[in-house]
């Protein structure tokens, strides 16, 4: 199983969606209530779903909070600003718990697990985004650094694409400038890195197998 992590918003998404929390023991605890019920009263559900279907963005003024909650996925700066804050630490703990769940579930079935960490468009292409929020220098890559650290500490094979992307001659080639996702060239680089990691792991395993 190959997991691609986009730490720029994955830490925040896990916290925002509240599908799980991290227990005091560091393991996942399912959330029994649906967070959407707090945002969408039952009697409005049909109308909200219709609005989303017809492109909620065109009626943003009337549903701004709901729009941001459901459809906006911004680059998160909590960890880059202060990784020691309670909010940041709770996000880090939740990411760790999720990755542990992947690792242990796959180990039970003897399925290899690899993770690829992808840096954000903002950090690579538009650092002004971070500068405006008071984040500069290497702190712009704090989300990616923490994701890699968690993987290493939890014994998960991973590769952080940040150095590779930063060294790319023209990094804009790696991203879709409109959506800020990866471009075909960017996806190809991630696929190549994954292949290299899997081959290295395969060689390592064959060398230690009696």
XYZ file of N, CA and C in Angstrom:
630
model
N 0.850 -1.179 0.000
C 0.000 0.000 0.000
C 0.889 1.232 0.000
N 0.609 2.153 -0.908
C 1.353 3.411 -0.984
C 0.432 4.542 -0.547
N 0.831 5.242 0.488
C 0.052 6.365 1.014
C 0.769 7.665 0.674
N 0.098 8.559 -0.028
C 0.675 9.876 -0.282
C 0.110 10.849 0.739
N 1.007 11.487 1.457
C 0.623 12.458 2.475
C 0.876 13.863 1.958
N -0.097 14.746 2.152
C 0.058 16.161 1.833
C -0.087 16.915 3.149
N 0.991 16.957 3.930
C 0.892 17.470 5.305
C 0.415 18.911 5.411
N 0.533 19.682 4.335
C 0.105 21.081 4.392
C -1.340 21.210 4.853
N -2.194 20.237 4.490
C -3.556 20.293 5.027
C -4.042 18.978 5.636
N -3.247 17.906 5.535
C -3.706 16.629 6.093
C -3.785 16.652 7.622
N -2.852 17.327 8.281
C -2.944 17.443 9.739
C -4.252 18.132 10.126
N -4.571 19.216 9.416
C -5.775 19.984 9.737
C -7.041 19.217 9.375
N -7.016 18.485 8.250
C -8.202 17.737 7.825
C -8.595 16.691 8.855
N -7.602 15.976 9.380
C -7.908 14.947 10.374
C -8.594 15.554 11.593
N -8.109 16.723 12.001
C -8.699 17.385 13.163
C -10.071 17.955 12.831
N -10.196 18.550 11.651
C -11.449 19.185 11.269
C -12.575 18.162 11.107
N -12.269 17.058 10.474
C -13.312 16.073 10.174
C -13.793 15.326 11.418
N -12.916 15.223 12.429
C -13.278 14.612 13.711
C -13.887 13.218 13.569
N -13.433 12.455 12.593
C -13.881 11.068 12.474
C -13.265 10.243 13.596
N -12.028 10.613 13.966
C -11.333 9.975 15.078
C -10.707 11.046 15.957
N -10.395 10.670 17.169
C -9.517 11.459 18.031
C -8.388 10.532 18.479
N -7.342 11.119 19.023
C -6.249 10.320 19.570
C -6.468 10.167 21.062
N -6.501 8.925 21.530
C -6.699 8.675 22.949
C -5.459 8.982 23.758
N -5.576 8.945 25.063
C -4.458 9.232 25.946
C -3.311 8.247 25.750
N -3.644 7.045 25.241
C -2.618 6.025 24.996
C -1.991 6.152 23.611
N -2.441 7.164 22.826
C -1.854 7.381 21.508
C -2.496 6.610 20.381
N -3.597 5.929 20.652
C -4.255 5.141 19.616
C -5.586 5.788 19.234
N -6.096 5.409 18.086
C -7.310 6.044 17.561
C -8.542 5.692 18.375
N -9.389 6.696 18.544
C -10.692 6.515 19.184
C -11.748 7.027 18.212
N -12.664 6.160 17.743
C -13.703 6.619 16.822
C -14.618 7.644 17.482
N -15.014 8.645 16.707
C -15.973 9.641 17.173
C -17.369 9.164 16.801
N -18.223 9.028 17.780
C -19.541 8.433 17.528
C -20.550 9.411 16.963
N -20.282 10.705 17.082
C -21.215 11.689 16.541
C -20.706 12.199 15.203
N -21.635 12.569 14.366
C -21.298 13.081 13.039
C -21.142 14.593 13.112
N -19.941 15.061 12.808
C -19.674 16.491 12.931
C -20.567 17.327 12.024
N -21.012 16.746 10.909
C -21.859 17.509 9.989
C -23.212 17.844 10.605
N -23.674 17.011 11.525
C -24.967 17.292 12.147
C -24.937 18.598 12.938
N -23.732 18.981 13.392
C -23.604 20.247 14.098
C -23.629 21.424 13.135
N -23.259 21.159 11.891
C -23.156 22.213 10.894
C -24.413 22.323 10.035
N -25.079 21.190 9.827
C -26.243 21.170 8.944
C -27.447 20.645 9.720
N -28.303 21.506 10.201
C -29.531 21.022 10.852
C -30.298 20.104 9.912
N -30.917 19.086 10.463
C -31.560 18.058 9.641
C -32.542 18.656 8.641
N -33.337 19.625 9.053
C -34.363 20.169 8.169
C -33.778 20.935 6.999
N -32.493 21.306 7.073
C -31.864 22.048 5.985
C -31.059 21.149 5.049
N -30.896 19.893 5.417
C -29.974 19.032 4.680
C -30.267 18.996 3.181
N -31.548 18.805 2.827
C -31.885 18.689 1.413
C -31.501 19.940 0.652
N -31.766 21.100 1.266
C -31.487 22.362 0.582
C -29.985 22.594 0.453
N -29.229 22.209 1.486
C -27.783 22.390 1.438
C -27.161 21.478 0.388
N -27.630 20.228 0.345
C -27.096 19.289 -0.647
C -27.381 19.795 -2.051
N -28.582 20.328 -2.257
C -28.908 20.889 -3.571
C -28.008 22.075 -3.892
N -27.729 22.879 -2.887
C -26.856 24.036 -3.108
C -25.450 23.599 -3.492
N -24.950 22.563 -2.804
C -23.619 22.041 -3.142
C -23.622 21.493 -4.563
N -24.680 20.759 -4.904
C -24.771 20.166 -6.242
C -24.765 21.242 -7.320
N -25.399 22.359 -7.049
C -25.474 23.444 -8.030
C -24.324 24.439 -7.902
N -23.300 24.037 -7.178
C -22.089 24.830 -6.943
C -22.336 25.871 -5.867
N -22.114 25.439 -4.659
C -22.339 26.277 -3.477
C -21.535 27.563 -3.523
N -20.408 27.550 -4.232
C -19.548 28.725 -4.284
C -20.261 29.948 -4.849
N -21.265 29.725 -5.718
C -21.985 30.849 -6.311
C -22.945 31.503 -5.323
N -23.173 30.843 -4.225
C -24.067 31.404 -3.210
C -23.310 31.511 -1.883
N -22.051 31.848 -1.989
C -21.142 31.781 -0.848
C -21.559 32.689 0.296
N -22.108 33.859 0.006
C -22.434 34.814 1.053
C -23.413 34.237 2.068
N -24.359 33.443 1.592
C -25.382 32.916 2.478
C -24.918 31.684 3.250
N -23.859 31.036 2.752
C -23.421 29.789 3.367
C -21.916 29.785 3.592
N -21.388 30.918 3.983
C -19.937 31.072 4.011
C -19.266 30.071 4.956
N -19.789 29.938 6.173
C -19.162 29.027 7.127
C -19.252 27.583 6.646
N -20.411 27.215 6.117
C -20.594 25.862 5.616
C -19.695 25.615 4.403
N -19.612 26.606 3.549
C -18.747 26.502 2.371
C -17.308 26.242 2.784
N -16.809 27.022 3.732
C -15.421 26.867 4.167
C -15.199 25.500 4.798
N -16.183 25.044 5.580
C -16.034 23.772 6.266
C -16.024 22.600 5.297
N -16.940 22.598 4.332
C -17.089 21.459 3.433
C -16.113 21.469 2.268
N -15.855 22.634 1.705
C -15.174 22.691 0.419
C -13.790 23.327 0.439
N -13.486 24.132 1.427
C -12.179 24.785 1.458
C -11.165 23.897 2.176
N -9.984 23.834 1.629
C -8.947 22.960 2.173
C -7.628 23.731 2.214
N -7.541 24.774 3.021
C -6.378 25.660 2.956
C -5.129 25.057 3.579
N -4.014 25.623 3.224
C -2.725 25.248 3.805
C -2.729 25.668 5.277
N -2.414 24.744 6.180
C -2.516 24.987 7.614
C -1.182 25.490 8.161
N -1.231 26.517 9.001
C 0.008 27.093 9.539
C 0.155 26.917 11.050
N -0.701 26.138 11.672
C -0.600 25.965 13.121
C 0.751 25.376 13.524
N 1.144 24.296 12.894
C 2.406 23.640 13.243
C 3.606 24.494 12.863
N 3.636 25.089 11.657
C 4.765 25.969 11.341
C 4.920 27.149 12.294
N 3.804 27.680 12.785
C 3.883 28.821 13.703
C 4.332 28.414 15.091
N 3.828 27.288 15.583
C 4.183 26.856 16.941
C 3.832 25.378 17.091
N 4.799 24.522 16.844
C 4.536 23.084 16.907
C 4.301 22.599 18.337
N 4.675 23.417 19.324
C 4.504 23.021 20.725
C 3.150 23.414 21.299
N 2.344 24.157 20.547
C 1.050 24.597 21.065
C 0.121 23.396 21.250
N -0.854 23.499 22.141
C -1.795 22.385 22.344
C -2.520 21.987 21.060
N -2.900 22.966 20.233
C -3.590 22.655 18.981
C -2.684 21.856 18.060
N -1.436 22.309 17.919
C -0.489 21.604 17.055
C -0.201 20.203 17.580
N -0.003 20.087 18.884
C 0.308 18.789 19.458
C -0.848 17.798 19.297
N -2.077 18.302 19.359
C -3.222 17.407 19.166
C -3.293 16.926 17.719
N -2.947 17.794 16.784
C -2.925 17.397 15.373
C -1.819 16.376 15.107
N -0.665 16.598 15.706
C 0.459 15.676 15.540
C 0.109 14.302 16.127
N -0.517 14.300 17.302
C -0.898 13.045 17.948
C -1.916 12.284 17.105
N -2.845 13.006 16.501
C -3.872 12.360 15.683
C -3.261 11.773 14.419
N -2.355 12.501 13.770
C -1.676 11.967 12.587
C -0.889 10.708 12.955
N -0.203 10.746 14.085
C 0.558 9.572 14.527
C -0.367 8.369 14.725
N -1.511 8.607 15.352
C -2.451 7.517 15.610
C -2.996 6.935 14.315
N -3.285 7.785 13.335
C -3.794 7.318 12.044
C -2.735 6.475 11.326
N -1.491 6.957 11.318
C -0.425 6.209 10.650
C -0.150 4.882 11.362
N -0.259 4.861 12.681
C -0.118 3.599 13.408
C -1.191 2.601 12.992
N -2.400 3.120 12.807
C -3.513 2.247 12.409
C -3.254 1.639 11.036
N -2.798 2.452 10.098
C -2.409 1.923 8.781
C -1.348 0.833 8.947
N -0.282 1.188 9.665
C 0.854 0.278 9.822
C 0.431 -1.059 10.412
N -0.289 -1.025 11.520
C -0.613 -2.256 12.228
C -1.620 -3.105 11.461
N -2.596 -2.458 10.836
C -3.578 -3.206 10.047
C -2.895 -3.926 8.890
N -1.987 -3.238 8.222
C -1.307 -3.845 7.075
C -0.313 -4.912 7.513
N 0.357 -4.703 8.637
C 1.280 -5.718 9.140
C 0.553 -7.017 9.448
N -0.668 -6.895 9.969
C -1.464 -8.090 10.281
C -1.648 -8.954 9.047
N -1.776 -8.300 7.895
C -1.992 -9.024 6.638
C -0.697 -9.189 5.832
N 0.439 -8.823 6.443
C 1.749 -8.941 5.798
C 1.807 -8.178 4.481
N 1.227 -6.981 4.505
C 1.217 -6.112 3.327
C 2.218 -4.986 3.539
N 3.187 -4.811 2.648
C 4.151 -3.713 2.776
C 3.449 -2.359 2.738
N 3.988 -1.427 3.493
C 3.395 -0.098 3.611
C 4.469 0.948 3.359
N 4.197 1.860 2.446
C 5.126 2.936 2.119
C 4.371 4.262 2.140
N 5.039 5.315 2.552
C 4.435 6.646 2.569
C 5.321 7.627 1.810
N 4.680 8.494 1.046
C 5.383 9.561 0.336
C 4.842 10.889 0.847
N 5.730 11.789 1.212
C 5.357 13.095 1.753
C 5.560 14.148 0.679
N 4.490 14.848 0.346
C 4.518 15.818 -0.754
C 4.455 17.233 -0.183
N 5.408 18.089 -0.538
C 5.388 19.468 -0.035
C 4.302 20.292 -0.716
N 3.958 21.404 -0.112
C 2.866 22.226 -0.620
C 3.311 23.149 -1.745
N 2.359 23.489 -2.576
C 2.558 24.492 -3.627
C 3.033 25.794 -3.010
N 2.424 26.156 -1.878
C 2.746 27.440 -1.245
C 4.210 27.483 -0.808
N 4.691 26.414 -0.176
C 6.063 26.415 0.324
C 7.085 26.398 -0.809
N 6.757 25.693 -1.881
C 7.704 25.559 -2.993
C 7.613 26.733 -3.959
N 6.404 27.166 -4.268
C 6.188 28.151 -5.333
C 5.821 29.535 -4.804
N 5.017 29.602 -3.754
C 4.500 30.878 -3.267
C 4.816 31.092 -1.787
N 6.078 31.218 -1.423
C 6.412 31.371 0.002
C 5.820 32.625 0.634
N 5.383 33.590 -0.180
C 4.742 34.782 0.374
C 3.501 34.428 1.176
N 2.845 33.320 0.804
C 1.671 32.869 1.552
C 2.025 32.686 3.021
N 3.159 32.041 3.270
C 3.602 31.810 4.642
C 4.131 33.080 5.287
N 4.858 33.864 4.509
C 5.435 35.098 5.050
C 4.348 36.014 5.596
N 3.207 36.068 4.898
C 2.096 36.910 5.335
C 1.505 36.440 6.664
N 1.745 35.180 6.986
C 1.215 34.624 8.235
C 2.304 34.529 9.317
N 3.474 35.085 9.022
C 4.543 35.111 9.998
C 5.426 33.887 10.013
N 5.367 33.087 8.940
C 6.176 31.871 8.856
C 7.241 32.073 7.780
N 8.495 31.860 8.141
C 9.575 32.050 7.180
C 10.589 30.913 7.284
N 11.485 30.860 6.301
C 12.578 29.893 6.321
C 12.108 28.453 6.344
N 12.848 27.620 7.072
C 12.546 26.193 7.104
C 11.222 25.887 7.795
N 10.713 26.839 8.558
C 9.418 26.612 9.223
C 8.302 26.392 8.206
N 8.487 26.859 6.964
C 7.478 26.645 5.928
C 7.277 25.157 5.646
N 8.285 24.352 5.974
C 8.224 22.916 5.702
C 8.033 22.110 6.989
N 7.562 22.773 8.041
C 7.395 22.095 9.332
C 6.388 20.945 9.255
N 5.299 21.131 8.508
C 4.307 20.057 8.384
C 4.935 18.809 7.779
N 5.727 19.014 6.704
C 6.369 17.885 6.040
C 7.413 17.236 6.946
N 8.164 18.069 7.681
C 9.191 17.555 8.580
C 8.568 16.706 9.687
N 7.462 17.184 10.244
C 6.793 16.420 11.295
C 6.215 15.111 10.760
N 5.654 15.145 9.562
C 5.107 13.919 8.970
C 6.206 12.878 8.787
N 7.372 13.322 8.308
C 8.491 12.402 8.128
C 8.974 11.861 9.477
N 9.069 12.729 10.468
C 9.525 12.308 11.793
C 8.605 11.243 12.378
N 7.300 11.452 12.244
C 6.335 10.469 12.755
C 6.532 9.127 12.057
N 6.663 9.155 10.734
C 6.868 7.914 9.989
C 8.122 7.195 10.460
N 9.211 7.943 10.594
C 10.472 7.322 11.026
C 10.329 6.714 12.422
N 9.713 7.466 13.335
C 9.572 6.981 14.710
C 8.661 5.766 14.798
N 7.695 5.678 13.881
C 6.745 4.566 13.907
C 7.171 3.410 13.000
N 8.384 3.484 12.440
C 8.905 2.387 11.632
C 8.218 2.225 10.292
N 7.772 3.337 9.718
C 7.087 3.308 8.420
C 8.056 3.765 7.336
N 8.232 2.945 6.307
C 9.076 3.349 5.188
C 8.485 4.597 4.549
N 9.274 5.639 4.428
C 8.740 6.863 3.831
C 9.827 7.595 3.068
N 9.401 8.455 2.179
C 10.308 9.350 1.481
C 9.670 10.731 1.466
N 10.439 11.720 1.838
C 9.982 13.104 1.843
C 10.419 13.747 0.530
N 9.446 14.131 -0.286
C 9.745 14.689 -1.605
C 10.236 16.135 -1.542
N 10.253 16.736 -0.370
C 10.606 18.149 -0.261
C 11.986 18.468 -0.847
N 13.058 17.763 -0.477
C 14.362 18.091 -1.072
C 14.374 17.925 -2.589
N 13.707 16.905 -3.063
C 13.652 16.637 -4.503
C 12.916 17.759 -5.236
N 11.833 18.208 -4.669
C 11.061 19.276 -5.304
C 11.800 20.615 -5.227
N 12.440 20.861 -4.105
C 13.161 22.133 -3.940
C 14.351 22.218 -4.902
N 14.927 21.085 -5.228
C 16.091 21.073 -6.109
C 15.708 21.041 -7.586
N 14.417 20.929 -7.858
C 13.961 20.843 -9.247
C 14.274 22.161 -9.970
N 14.840 22.112 -11.197
C 15.239 23.346 -11.897
C 14.117 24.362 -12.056
N 12.908 23.892 -12.359
C 11.750 24.785 -12.526
C 10.573 24.166 -11.778
N 10.483 24.384 -10.463
C 9.487 23.673 -9.641
C 8.045 23.871 -10.077
N 7.737 24.965 -10.764
C 6.358 25.185 -11.199
C 5.880 24.050 -12.096
N 6.810 23.341 -12.726
C 6.442 22.200 -13.577
C 5.793 21.080 -12.772
N 6.046 21.046 -11.484
C 5.586 19.942 -10.655
C 4.164 20.126 -10.128
N 3.619 21.325 -10.288
C 2.303 21.634 -9.726
C 1.342 22.151 -10.788
N 0.054 21.959 -10.499
C -1.007 22.609 -11.259
C -1.206 23.983 -10.626
N -0.878 25.026 -11.350
C -0.882 26.372 -10.758
C -2.285 26.847 -10.380
N -3.323 26.246 -10.950
C -4.691 26.649 -10.617
C -5.200 25.913 -9.377
N -5.068 24.600 -9.353
C -5.610 23.799 -8.257
C -4.604 23.587 -7.123
N -3.316 23.837 -7.398
C -2.235 23.650 -6.433
C -1.992 22.183 -6.096
N -2.586 21.281 -6.883
C -2.249 19.872 -6.773
C -1.039 19.608 -7.655
N -0.618 18.350 -7.721
C 0.511 18.026 -8.568
C 0.106 18.020 -10.041
N 1.057 18.353 -10.890
C 0.889 18.242 -12.329
C 1.243 16.811 -12.744
N 1.000 16.433 -13.986
C 1.451 15.110 -14.443
C 2.942 14.882 -14.182
N 3.752 15.936 -14.349
C 5.183 15.804 -14.091
C 5.443 15.535 -12.598
N 4.683 16.228 -11.749
C 4.822 16.022 -10.318
C 4.424 14.615 -9.900
N 3.306 14.133 -10.444
C 2.873 12.776 -10.133
C 3.893 11.751 -10.607
N 4.498 12.016 -11.758
C 5.514 11.092 -12.279
C 6.712 11.019 -11.346
N 7.100 12.166 -10.775
C 8.219 12.173 -9.836
C 7.887 11.376 -8.574
N 6.666 11.538 -8.082
C 6.249 10.786 -6.893
C 6.240 9.290 -7.197
N 5.724 8.916 -8.370
C 5.689 7.506 -8.747
C 7.097 6.927 -8.851
N 8.013 7.708 -9.416
C 9.395 7.238 -9.530
C 10.028 7.058 -8.151
N 9.777 8.007 -7.253
C 10.323 7.905 -5.902
C 9.757 6.684 -5.173
N 8.471 6.435 -5.352
C 7.846 5.261 -4.751
C 8.481 3.978 -5.274
N 8.679 3.934 -6.589
C 9.272 2.748 -7.193
C 10.673 2.504 -6.636
N 11.458 3.569 -6.513
C 12.809 3.448 -5.962
C 12.766 2.919 -4.532
N 11.833 3.450 -3.734
C 11.726 3.028 -2.341
C 11.305 1.568 -2.244
N 10.341 1.152 -3.067
C 9.870 -0.227 -3.039
C 10.964 -1.196 -3.481
N 11.714 -0.797 -4.499
C 12.797 -1.651 -4.970
C 13.881 -1.786 -3.905
N 14.196 -0.662 -3.247
C 15.205 -0.709 -2.188
C 14.744 -1.594 -1.037
N 13.475 -1.491 -0.673
C 12.912 -2.309 0.400
C 12.934 -3.787 0.009
N 12.585 -4.064 -1.242
C 12.569 -5.442 -1.730
C 13.968 -6.044 -1.672
N 14.968 -5.274 -2.095
C 16.357 -5.729 -2.064
C 16.811 -5.966 -0.628
N 16.414 -5.053 0.273
C 16.788 -5.179 1.690
C 16.200 -6.438 2.288
N 14.937 -6.694 2.007
C 14.267 -7.876 2.558
C 14.898 -9.146 2.016
N 15.215 -9.164 0.724
C 15.798 -10.378 0.135
C 17.187 -10.628 0.695
N 17.888 -9.575 1.098
C 19.235 -9.731 1.637
C 19.239 -10.284 3.060
N 18.149 -10.028 3.795
C 18.129 -10.497 5.195
C 17.321 -11.780 5.369
N 16.663 -12.232 4.300
C 15.874 -13.455 4.398
C 16.792 -14.668 4.313
N 16.733 -15.596 5.274
C 17.601 -16.784 5.244
C 17.370 -17.607 3.968
